[in-house]
Amino acid sequence: MSLLLEAERYVANQSSNRMLNAFITPLCRHSGRWHDQAKDADIRGKQGKLRSRLDGRFIAFKDNICTRDFPTTCASKSLDTFTSPFNATVVQQLEDAGAIVAGKTNLDEFGMGSHSIYSSFGHVMNTRRGDDSKFLSAGGSSGGNAVAVATDQCYAALGTDTGGSIRLPAAYTGTVGFKPSYGLLSRWGVIAYANSLDTVGILAKRVSVARDVFDVLNKHDPRDPTSISPSSRSRISSKLNLPQLTSRLTSRPLRIGIPLEYNISELAPSVRQAWCHSLEYLRQQGHTIQPVSLPMTKLALSAYYVLAPAEASSNLAKYDGVRYGTRSDDSTENQSETYLYAKTRGAGFGPEVKRRIMLGAFSLSAQAIDNYFIQAQRIRRLVRHDFDAAFQAEHPLAAEIRNVELRQQAKQTGIDVLISPTAPTPPPTISDITDTSTKRSNLDAYINDVFTVPASLAGLPAISVPVSGKDNAGNQEGDILAGIQVIGQYGDDELVLKVGELLERR
Amino acid sequence: QERIPIRKQLKQEAKAIKSRKRERREQEEASRHKWELTVGVEIHAQLNTETKLFSRAPTSPSELPNTNVALFDLAFPGSQPEFQVATLLPALRAAIALNCDIQPVSRFDRKHYFYQDQPSGYQITQYYEPFARNGYLDLFRHDGIAPEDGDRVRIGIKQIQLEQDTAKSQEYPPSMQLLDFNRVSHPLIEIITMPEIHTPATAAAFVRKVQAILQSCSAVTTGMEAGGLRADINVSVRLRGDGSGTHQYSGIGGLGQRTEIKNLSSFKAVEDAIIAEKNRQIAVLESGGVVEGETRGWTIGSTETRKLRGKEGEVDYRYMPDPDIPPLLIGKDIISALSNTLPAGPDALIDMLVGQYGLAIEDAKPLVELEDGARLEYYQDVVDILRNLQQDLDSKTQAGLGRVAGNWVLHELGGLLSKAGLAWDAERVTAESLAALIDQLQRKRITGATAKKVLAMLFDGDRRPVAQLLEEENLILRPLSREEYIALASAAIELNPQMVEQIRSKNQLGKLGWFVGQMMRMGEKGRVEAQKADAILRELILGLSQ
């Protein structure tokens, strides 16, 4: 199929799937640059001069990634008419590789949410249906991305993952969601929710596509102060023997860790089945399975929900309607500046964003910072130590080895990757989540992130791949697929992708 | 109603003012013995840098509003800080000049508050781990410290931190505010002293000297008068000798409740505001009240500080480490390189001028302070040229050269400048011209009056070389003969017999000067030397011979 035909099919799917609400700004069938761009890529293809494996491919962007040619709303009223004056580095990199911006996808406002329902542009609907054909959650916050990929509205999608925002939607929609190591992909032009956790990531139908996108983006960007420098990058690849990845995979069986703390009572049977199935498959392939303890896991979720809102409360202070964004209508009339700010921010932010700003402002306040923010930072360090003690490979950028004995032990018995479920349950129905009568607390939604948050706190690469929830492989695709997560040591992204590829759709 | 003659009334009023002043002085003295004042100072100084702290936008105090603004300066969504390493250099020079320990690792934090001059809703500063700590500054008598501080006092500097400036906001009541973001993120340092200052004069002297030091090492270019420096002052009082106060600031305990006076923009304001706040606190305490911890303001020309906000209005800044900005790592090599190339500070310069140039300390001080050292540079040029010109002269004249040149550079040239209301310009009268002029005077080839007149001509734009000018204007002293002096004196005497009589009979020698003036006026211009004319007059009128 020519790239143009493929493009036309994506655009047609975008309009026929409008009711899933995956896009805030979709492409227009009859106009736009996409048509010419696809045609040009076809010409380059015929001449054998494709710019990259992504030349002419449709990539959708989560609407918190800045694009010059499309609005960037963050699904927030405060930015509902905002268009950024510049392209995010990742947008530019993909455009330079020939990729076509396939529109801007829906999300939880500023990335805060686990079901893509906190959007001022309406809920995102999962294409999969539950009992009685009820709509299921698409996961969040990159739910629009995931649905767009699952329903062939684009070739791949770029999102952000702060505590699981790519992996959870991937698990809920049966797609692949990859969160690379923190600092490998540029965040310049990616609107911050919690900078120290925010990671640009990729949603695609296959791991191989995610890898193609990753390869285009995996470069140092001087405009992002947290982007890993070229010298650190070479340190990573020499310490992890990355050039010899293939030999690492064939020279000896992989040691696969099962984090014992992830085997919680709330785990749904189908999810547990998919997990067992994955481990069994890897064992059959000759790899070693070994249990691992990550004792800090239990505290990780609490630490995350202190740290992320704290950074959010700071990052979102800029949305005051003074220099850009939407200003509350009657706020200019002869009123004190606090009133102007309060009106604009009160009207501009949705309930979940307000909740997290309040949480964050509290945990940073003079009376609370020692008991909340500082403690959470401490837990974050301990979570990282947990992982470092478990992995065979040493953290390539760790300044010093804290516990030599532990390190020695890890070198001998340490694991290569961890395998766990991505989420404890299959997607809940949207009506369950939004039904106020069921007395669900707002905190209930936070539990969905329990398996994804630890890798975020430690900045580790993690991928969620769809795996069958039934033990006999080969049942109908899309039926019961659960998300299985592969977590690797920092910088070991290639290995994580490789293991993800072994597992996908098994 | 009795009418008091105006002269008498004025006298009475002057007397009353005097006695009020005396009374106040006595009161001050009494309260000084009873109460001890403690002051801590925070100085914000705009660093002399090419770019802003976190963007490549140029710094531009004087350009059109909103012309030098990067995306990050406006807090655009998705933009990120880019620390400009070069901005660290003036900050380090300042910290070294203020004798601080430079920290190998320091970090940036966010200080949150909502205001339209703060685009991101927070200021990036160094709260938890500043880049410099534990400095000090010595103040001497000539720095203008209070007499009770003796010859020298050392003020501890707790820390210096790097931070961003805010935007300029201009109010147009009732409802318009204009914002200029050129200043946003201009690099600042904040210098925080220990609460170790105990007199208003010494606090003002400290701020003045910090400004001089920052200028001498090119850490800043604009002083307080142009808004380049701003000071916040913490003030508390306690009964002298009573260490029972429950408050502790910067590790110094036993102090009274302090208040903070924000945003003082002149040395005088620093001194006056402290006096006013000290008196207010003493009055509160003496009437049995309690000093509240609050933020206060000061208006120039006022006699009282005013409350801006109390404890209940305090902002919780929610300091948080900035997650985007990596820690600042400063190596020993850069510190030693900067230390070795740091220009001499004001103290060293004053010592040099007094010791090697023979200047009085009263002249050395302004020379160092005026025009950020530009006047000093000019002065040194003049002296160098003069030394060259006068190698043939006796050692006594050579030794006095620095003092003479100081007089001309500071007072004569300075007088012309202030009379014309002009700013300093080293090219107006070049160092070469002034040196040549002084040389002519020292060699007694022109009179002092001529020298002053020629200086004024040069000042007004006469570009001729001094020698040519003197020649063409016929100003070179051609000494008159004794006969010529006698003729001039006789003519003057003849015209004013009464005056002569008064001098002779009443011995009113002061009137001789008047005759000298007459002779100068009658004689050829620039040729009559006052000393010689006086001698002849004494001879003729009083019959005295030398």
PDB file of C-alpha atoms in Angstrom, chain A residues 19-22 106-108 112-118 122-131 133-148 150-151 164-175 203 423-435 440 444-449 481-483:
ATOM      1  CA  MET A  19     -17.213   9.249  18.918  1.00  0.00           C
ATOM      2  CA  LEU A  20     -14.218   7.609  20.649  1.00  0.00           C
ATOM      3  CA  ASN A  21     -12.917  11.152  21.132  1.00  0.00           C
ATOM      4  CA  ALA A  22      -9.290  10.139  20.730  1.00  0.00           C
ATOM      5  CA  ASN A 106      -6.981  13.752  23.939  1.00  0.00           C
ATOM      6  CA  LEU A 107      -5.667  13.267  27.474  1.00  0.00           C
ATOM      7  CA  ASP A 108      -6.357  13.888  31.114  1.00  0.00           C
ATOM      8  CA  MET A 112      -3.214  14.202  35.481  1.00  0.00           C
ATOM      9  CA  GLY A 113      -5.439  11.158  35.538  1.00  0.00           C
ATOM     10  CA  SER A 114      -5.558   7.426  34.860  1.00  0.00           C
ATOM     11  CA  HIS A 115      -8.655   7.148  32.627  1.00  0.00           C
ATOM     12  CA  SER A 116      -8.568  10.103  30.209  1.00  0.00           C
ATOM     13  CA  ILE A 117     -11.852  11.368  31.591  1.00  0.00           C
ATOM     14  CA  TYR A 118     -10.577  14.643  33.067  1.00  0.00           C
ATOM     15  CA  GLY A 122     -14.805  15.122  26.910  1.00  0.00           C
ATOM     16  CA  HIS A 123     -13.948  11.512  27.865  1.00  0.00           C
ATOM     17  CA  VAL A 124     -11.856   9.254  25.682  1.00  0.00           C
ATOM     18  CA  MET A 125     -13.650   5.957  24.943  1.00  0.00           C
ATOM     19  CA  ASN A 126     -11.874   2.629  24.720  1.00  0.00           C
ATOM     20  CA  THR A 127     -12.731   0.740  21.561  1.00  0.00           C
ATOM     21  CA  ARG A 128     -12.992  -2.436  23.618  1.00  0.00           C
ATOM     22  CA  ARG A 129     -16.327  -2.947  25.337  1.00  0.00           C
ATOM     23  CA  GLY A 130     -17.150  -4.495  28.662  1.00  0.00           C
ATOM     24  CA  ASP A 131     -20.182  -6.496  29.728  1.00  0.00           C
ATOM     25  CA  SER A 133     -21.315  -3.260  25.772  1.00  0.00           C
ATOM     26  CA  LYS A 134     -20.464  -0.632  28.364  1.00  0.00           C
ATOM     27  CA  PHE A 135     -17.610   1.692  27.425  1.00  0.00           C
ATOM     28  CA  LEU A 136     -14.338   0.827  29.071  1.00  0.00           C
ATOM     29  CA  SER A 137     -11.690   3.213  30.294  1.00  0.00           C
ATOM     30  CA  ALA A 138      -8.946   3.784  27.754  1.00  0.00           C
ATOM     31  CA  GLY A 139      -6.529   4.391  30.598  1.00  0.00           C
ATOM     32  CA  GLY A 140      -4.736   7.640  31.130  1.00  0.00           C
ATOM     33  CA  SER A 141      -3.428  10.038  30.753  1.00  0.00           C
ATOM     34  CA  SER A 142      -2.357   9.194  27.182  1.00  0.00           C
ATOM     35  CA  GLY A 143      -5.724   7.510  26.466  1.00  0.00           C
ATOM     36  CA  GLY A 144      -6.271   9.390  23.218  1.00  0.00           C
ATOM     37  CA  ASN A 145      -2.897   8.189  21.960  1.00  0.00           C
ATOM     38  CA  ALA A 146      -3.679   4.574  22.763  1.00  0.00           C
ATOM     39  CA  VAL A 147      -7.143   4.573  21.206  1.00  0.00           C
ATOM     40  CA  ALA A 148      -5.833   6.327  18.096  1.00  0.00           C
ATOM     41  CA  ALA A 150      -5.614   0.745  18.497  1.00  0.00           C
ATOM     42  CA  THR A 151      -8.167   1.928  15.932  1.00  0.00           C
ATOM     43  CA  GLY A 164       2.351   5.209  33.974  1.00  0.00           C
ATOM     44  CA  SER A 165       0.483   7.486  31.575  1.00  0.00           C
ATOM     45  CA  ILE A 166       1.630   5.542  28.508  1.00  0.00           C
ATOM     46  CA  ARG A 167       1.847   2.031  29.917  1.00  0.00           C
ATOM     47  CA  LEU A 168      -1.601   2.005  31.518  1.00  0.00           C
ATOM     48  CA  PRO A 169      -3.492   3.060  28.341  1.00  0.00           C
ATOM     49  CA  ALA A 170      -1.422   0.533  26.386  1.00  0.00           C
ATOM     50  CA  ALA A 171      -2.476  -2.194  28.805  1.00  0.00           C
ATOM     51  CA  TYR A 172      -6.139  -1.140  28.630  1.00  0.00           C
ATOM     52  CA  THR A 173      -6.280  -0.926  24.835  1.00  0.00           C
ATOM     53  CA  GLY A 174      -4.118  -3.883  23.865  1.00  0.00           C
ATOM     54  CA  THR A 175      -1.333  -1.771  22.385  1.00  0.00           C
ATOM     55  CA  LEU A 203       2.474   4.010  21.661  1.00  0.00           C
ATOM     56  CA  ALA A 423      -2.088  -2.757  35.880  1.00  0.00           C
ATOM     57  CA  PRO A 424      -3.767  -4.886  38.553  1.00  0.00           C
ATOM     58  CA  THR A 425      -7.061  -5.206  36.667  1.00  0.00           C
ATOM     59  CA  PRO A 426      -8.547  -5.062  33.190  1.00  0.00           C
ATOM     60  CA  PRO A 427      -9.998  -1.656  32.265  1.00  0.00           C
ATOM     61  CA  PRO A 428     -12.980  -0.599  34.426  1.00  0.00           C
ATOM     62  CA  THR A 429     -16.082   0.799  32.767  1.00  0.00           C
ATOM     63  CA  ILE A 430     -16.295   4.557  32.432  1.00  0.00           C
ATOM     64  CA  SER A 431     -19.644   4.560  34.150  1.00  0.00           C
ATOM     65  CA  ASP A 432     -18.102   2.851  37.170  1.00  0.00           C
ATOM     66  CA  ILE A 433     -15.410   5.467  37.385  1.00  0.00           C
ATOM     67  CA  THR A 434     -17.674   8.450  36.964  1.00  0.00           C
ATOM     68  CA  ASP A 435     -20.664   7.163  38.941  1.00  0.00           C
ATOM     69  CA  ARG A 440     -15.479   5.473  44.984  1.00  0.00           C
ATOM     70  CA  ASP A 444      -9.205   4.673  44.107  1.00  0.00           C
ATOM     71  CA  ALA A 445      -8.080   5.757  40.662  1.00  0.00           C
ATOM     72  CA  TYR A 446      -4.576   6.235  41.970  1.00  0.00           C
ATOM     73  CA  ILE A 447      -4.220   2.485  42.672  1.00  0.00           C
ATOM     74  CA  ASN A 448      -4.119   1.803  38.931  1.00  0.00           C
ATOM     75  CA  ASP A 449      -0.618   3.263  38.913  1.00  0.00           C
ATOM     76  CA  LEU A 481      -5.279  -9.158  26.291  1.00  0.00           C
ATOM     77  CA  ALA A 482      -3.646  -7.930  29.479  1.00  0.00           C
ATOM     78  CA  GLY A 483      -0.700  -5.544  29.630  1.00  0.00           C
TER      79      GLY A 483
END
